[in-house]
Amino acid sequence: MSQPSATGLPAPTPSPGVLAAFEGAQGFMPVHEGLALYAAAVEAGRLGLPLLEVGTYCGRSTVLLAEAGRTAGVAVVTVDHHRGSEEQQPGWEYHDPATVDPELGVMDTLPAFRRTLHRAGLEEHVIAVVGRSPQVAAVWGRPLGLVFVDGGHTDAHANADYEGWAPHLAPGGLLVIHDVFPDPADGGQAPYRVWLRALASGDFEEVRTVDSLRVLRRR
């Protein structure tokens, strides 16, 4: 069933197959936040510009962006070095031994990501860039309709993602930030501080909040 949007109109929802692929993929985004991300991607897709994700992990949120991009006829780009963020390394809370390369002994989420896209039937609708976000942003050369920031959660990483990609957002484009926790007891503060920074810049207005997901529009 569609959920109400910020305008009070029913928000779009992905097909049952794509939603099932999202729920079956490894990752940390709950369904209600995923539906809000999908609705934002559908809205941004109307600009006719690419949609970009920072922080692919195993592709859980990527399939939602891919479905929105497929429907709108726009490219979806996802950027990740696939070696895992700081909290996903061995000995940390979010470490998953299944994502470790058995030969090299290091994180490698690329195979899991490719399986997720294949199962969703969306491989041809996603451009996967394997690299570090600031380096990719430095050579990026066209406007974007959406930037979804869900990469590393240190201040250095979160700020680098914002500084690298926010300038590429077209007017009216959407900046979506995940894991925004105003209360430190709920989670790390780096995405929260980036959200505050975006609002303080005067370049963005907030259009929707769904738990830890924030949707802002570029003025």
Short mmCIF file of C-alpha atoms in Angstrom, two decimals:
data_model
loop_
_atom_site.label_atom_id
_atom_site.label_comp_id
_atom_site.label_asym_id
_atom_site.label_seq_id
_atom_site.Cartn_x
_atom_site.Cartn_y
_atom_site.Cartn_z
CA MET A 1 0.00 0.00 0.00
CA SER A 2 1.23 3.51 -0.77
CA GLN A 3 2.33 5.67 2.14
CA PRO A 4 1.42 9.35 2.37
CA SER A 5 4.01 11.70 0.92
CA ALA A 6 5.01 15.12 2.21
CA THR A 7 2.30 16.59 -0.03
CA GLY A 8 -0.38 14.29 1.36
CA LEU A 9 -0.62 12.34 -1.90
CA PRO A 10 0.10 8.59 -2.00
CA ALA A 11 3.84 7.95 -2.34
CA PRO A 12 5.05 5.56 -5.05
CA THR A 13 6.12 2.08 -4.02
CA PRO A 14 8.39 -0.39 -5.83
CA SER A 15 7.15 -3.58 -7.43
CA PRO A 16 6.73 -6.60 -5.14
CA GLY A 17 9.73 -8.29 -6.75
CA VAL A 18 12.04 -5.32 -6.17
CA LEU A 19 10.78 -4.91 -2.62
CA ALA A 20 11.46 -8.60 -2.00
CA ALA A 21 15.00 -8.19 -3.39
CA PHE A 22 15.53 -5.22 -1.07
CA GLU A 23 14.32 -7.14 1.97
CA GLY A 24 16.40 -10.18 1.04
CA ALA A 25 19.67 -8.29 0.60
CA GLN A 26 22.28 -7.80 3.30
CA GLY A 27 22.15 -4.32 4.76
CA PHE A 28 20.84 -2.12 7.53
CA MET A 29 18.09 0.07 6.06
CA PRO A 30 14.61 -0.78 7.40
CA VAL A 31 11.71 -1.10 5.00
CA HIS A 32 9.94 2.16 5.89
CA GLU A 33 13.13 4.16 5.30
CA GLY A 34 13.69 2.27 2.05
CA LEU A 35 10.24 3.23 0.84
CA ALA A 36 11.00 6.88 1.63
CA LEU A 37 14.26 6.61 -0.32
CA TYR A 38 12.40 5.08 -3.26
CA ALA A 39 9.81 7.87 -3.23
CA ALA A 40 12.60 10.47 -3.22
CA ALA A 41 14.32 8.72 -6.13
CA VAL A 42 11.10 8.65 -8.14
CA GLU A 43 10.64 12.38 -7.54
CA ALA A 44 14.24 13.17 -8.42
CA GLY A 45 14.04 11.01 -11.53
CA ARG A 46 11.59 13.49 -13.03
CA LEU A 47 14.49 15.91 -13.45
CA GLY A 48 15.91 13.58 -16.10
CA LEU A 49 19.32 13.48 -14.43
CA PRO A 50 21.36 10.60 -12.96
CA LEU A 51 20.76 9.35 -9.44
CA LEU A 52 23.87 8.68 -7.36
CA GLU A 53 24.48 6.64 -4.23
CA VAL A 54 27.54 6.84 -1.98
CA GLY A 55 27.92 3.60 -0.05
CA THR A 56 26.77 0.54 -2.00
CA TYR A 57 27.62 -2.19 0.52
CA CYS A 58 25.66 -5.26 -0.71
CA GLY A 59 23.13 -3.36 -2.81
CA ARG A 60 20.12 -3.29 -0.48
CA SER A 61 19.26 0.34 -1.19
CA THR A 62 20.71 0.23 -4.70
CA VAL A 63 17.87 -1.93 -6.00
CA LEU A 64 15.34 0.73 -4.96
CA LEU A 65 17.28 3.46 -6.75
CA ALA A 66 17.70 1.20 -9.78
CA GLU A 67 13.96 0.58 -10.01
CA ALA A 68 13.26 4.31 -9.80
CA GLY A 69 15.93 5.04 -12.38
CA ARG A 70 14.64 2.33 -14.71
CA THR A 71 11.13 3.76 -14.53
CA ALA A 72 12.35 7.33 -15.15
CA GLY A 73 14.83 6.34 -17.85
CA VAL A 74 17.82 7.82 -16.01
CA ALA A 75 21.17 6.33 -15.03
CA VAL A 76 21.82 5.13 -11.50
CA VAL A 77 25.41 5.28 -10.26
CA THR A 78 26.60 3.70 -7.02
CA VAL A 79 30.05 4.38 -5.58
CA ASP A 80 31.92 2.18 -3.08
CA HIS A 81 35.42 0.77 -2.63
CA HIS A 82 33.74 -2.42 -1.32
CA ARG A 83 36.32 -2.92 1.44
CA GLY A 84 33.79 -2.04 4.12
CA SER A 85 33.46 1.06 6.26
CA GLU A 86 35.13 1.37 9.64
CA GLU A 87 32.32 -0.26 11.63
CA GLN A 88 32.22 -3.31 9.32
CA GLN A 89 35.78 -4.48 9.93
CA PRO A 90 36.62 -7.62 11.97
CA GLY A 91 36.00 -7.11 15.65
CA TRP A 92 33.33 -4.41 15.14
CA GLU A 93 29.60 -4.65 15.76
CA TYR A 94 28.46 -4.70 12.12
CA HIS A 95 31.09 -7.09 10.79
CA ASP A 96 29.74 -9.93 8.64
CA PRO A 97 32.29 -12.74 8.10
CA ALA A 98 30.43 -13.77 4.93
CA THR A 99 31.67 -10.58 3.23
CA VAL A 100 35.36 -11.39 3.76
CA ASP A 101 37.41 -12.52 0.76
CA PRO A 102 38.58 -16.04 1.76
CA GLU A 103 41.86 -15.71 -0.11
CA LEU A 104 42.87 -12.17 0.85
CA GLY A 105 41.25 -12.02 4.27
CA VAL A 106 39.83 -8.54 3.67
CA MET A 107 36.30 -7.22 3.22
CA ASP A 108 34.88 -7.50 -0.29
CA THR A 109 31.18 -6.74 -0.66
CA LEU A 110 31.29 -6.53 -4.46
CA PRO A 111 30.26 -10.17 -5.08
CA ALA A 112 27.27 -9.85 -2.72
CA PHE A 113 26.27 -6.59 -4.41
CA ARG A 114 26.35 -8.21 -7.84
CA ARG A 115 24.22 -11.11 -6.62
CA THR A 116 21.67 -8.66 -5.20
CA LEU A 117 21.35 -6.80 -8.50
CA HIS A 118 21.13 -10.04 -10.47
CA ARG A 119 18.37 -11.41 -8.25
CA ALA A 120 16.44 -8.16 -8.66
CA GLY A 121 16.84 -8.27 -12.46
CA LEU A 122 18.33 -4.75 -12.44
CA GLU A 123 21.97 -5.26 -13.45
CA GLU A 124 21.63 -3.31 -16.69
CA HIS A 125 20.20 -0.28 -14.91
CA VAL A 126 23.12 0.40 -12.54
CA ILE A 127 26.62 1.74 -13.12
CA ALA A 128 28.80 0.44 -10.30
CA VAL A 129 31.91 2.51 -9.66
CA VAL A 130 34.51 0.74 -7.52
CA GLY A 131 36.56 3.46 -5.88
CA ARG A 132 36.72 5.94 -3.04
CA SER A 133 34.03 8.58 -3.02
CA PRO A 134 36.24 11.73 -2.93
CA GLN A 135 38.36 10.50 -5.83
CA VAL A 136 35.32 9.68 -7.95
CA ALA A 137 33.63 12.99 -7.08
CA ALA A 138 36.75 14.88 -8.14
CA VAL A 139 36.45 13.60 -11.72
CA TRP A 140 32.64 13.69 -11.95
CA GLY A 141 31.46 16.22 -14.52
CA ARG A 142 27.67 16.45 -14.82
CA PRO A 143 24.66 17.50 -12.73
CA LEU A 144 22.79 14.96 -10.61
CA GLY A 145 19.14 14.69 -9.70
CA LEU A 146 19.76 12.87 -6.42
CA VAL A 147 22.70 12.22 -4.12
CA PHE A 148 22.19 9.57 -1.44
CA VAL A 149 24.89 9.78 1.24
CA ASP A 150 25.27 6.47 3.10
CA GLY A 151 29.00 5.84 3.15
CA GLY A 152 31.54 5.95 5.96
CA HIS A 153 30.26 7.30 9.27
CA THR A 154 33.33 9.12 10.56
CA ASP A 155 33.31 12.90 10.33
CA ALA A 156 36.13 12.77 7.78
CA HIS A 157 34.26 10.37 5.49
CA ALA A 158 30.80 11.92 5.85
CA ASN A 159 32.08 15.45 5.26
CA ALA A 160 34.14 14.34 2.28
CA ASP A 161 31.05 12.73 0.73
CA TYR A 162 29.04 15.90 1.26
CA GLU A 163 31.78 18.21 -0.01
CA GLY A 164 32.45 16.01 -3.01
CA TRP A 165 28.92 15.39 -4.21
CA ALA A 166 26.58 18.15 -3.00
CA PRO A 167 28.04 20.66 -5.48
CA HIS A 168 26.98 18.35 -8.33
CA LEU A 169 23.29 18.45 -7.36
CA ALA A 170 21.15 20.38 -9.82
CA PRO A 171 18.69 23.00 -8.53
CA GLY A 172 15.64 21.09 -7.35
CA GLY A 173 17.72 17.95 -6.88
CA LEU A 174 17.47 15.91 -3.68
CA LEU A 175 20.14 15.28 -1.09
CA VAL A 176 19.25 12.21 0.99
CA ILE A 177 21.26 11.46 4.14
CA HIS A 178 20.95 8.19 6.03
CA ASP A 179 21.65 7.41 9.70
CA VAL A 180 20.93 10.90 11.02
CA PHE A 181 20.68 10.48 14.78
CA PRO A 182 20.26 13.67 16.83
CA ASP A 183 20.62 11.62 20.04
CA PRO A 184 24.14 10.13 20.42
CA ALA A 185 22.60 7.18 22.25
CA ASP A 186 20.97 6.10 18.98
CA GLY A 187 24.05 6.15 16.74
CA GLY A 188 27.07 7.99 15.43
CA GLN A 189 26.88 11.73 14.97
CA ALA A 190 28.75 12.32 11.69
CA PRO A 191 25.67 12.08 9.38
CA TYR A 192 23.75 14.28 11.85
CA ARG A 193 26.45 16.94 11.67
CA VAL A 194 26.46 16.78 7.87
CA TRP A 195 22.67 17.26 7.88
CA LEU A 196 23.07 20.32 10.12
CA ARG A 197 25.80 21.60 7.83
CA ALA A 198 23.61 21.24 4.74
CA LEU A 199 20.76 23.13 6.39
CA ALA A 200 23.08 25.86 7.70
CA SER A 201 24.53 26.39 4.22
CA GLY A 202 21.25 27.88 3.01
CA ASP A 203 21.54 25.78 -0.14
CA PHE A 204 19.02 23.17 1.02
CA GLU A 205 15.57 22.94 2.52
CA GLU A 206 14.33 19.84 4.28
CA VAL A 207 11.32 18.22 2.67
CA ARG A 208 10.90 14.95 4.54
CA THR A 209 12.07 13.05 7.62
CA VAL A 210 11.52 9.32 8.09
CA ASP A 211 13.29 8.20 11.26
CA SER A 212 17.03 8.39 10.43
CA LEU A 213 16.48 9.30 6.77
CA ARG A 214 16.52 12.99 5.80
CA VAL A 215 15.46 14.32 2.39
CA LEU A 216 16.57 17.83 1.44
CA ARG A 217 16.01 19.77 -1.77
CA ARG A 218 18.60 22.00 -3.36
CA ARG A 219 17.28 25.54 -3.73
#
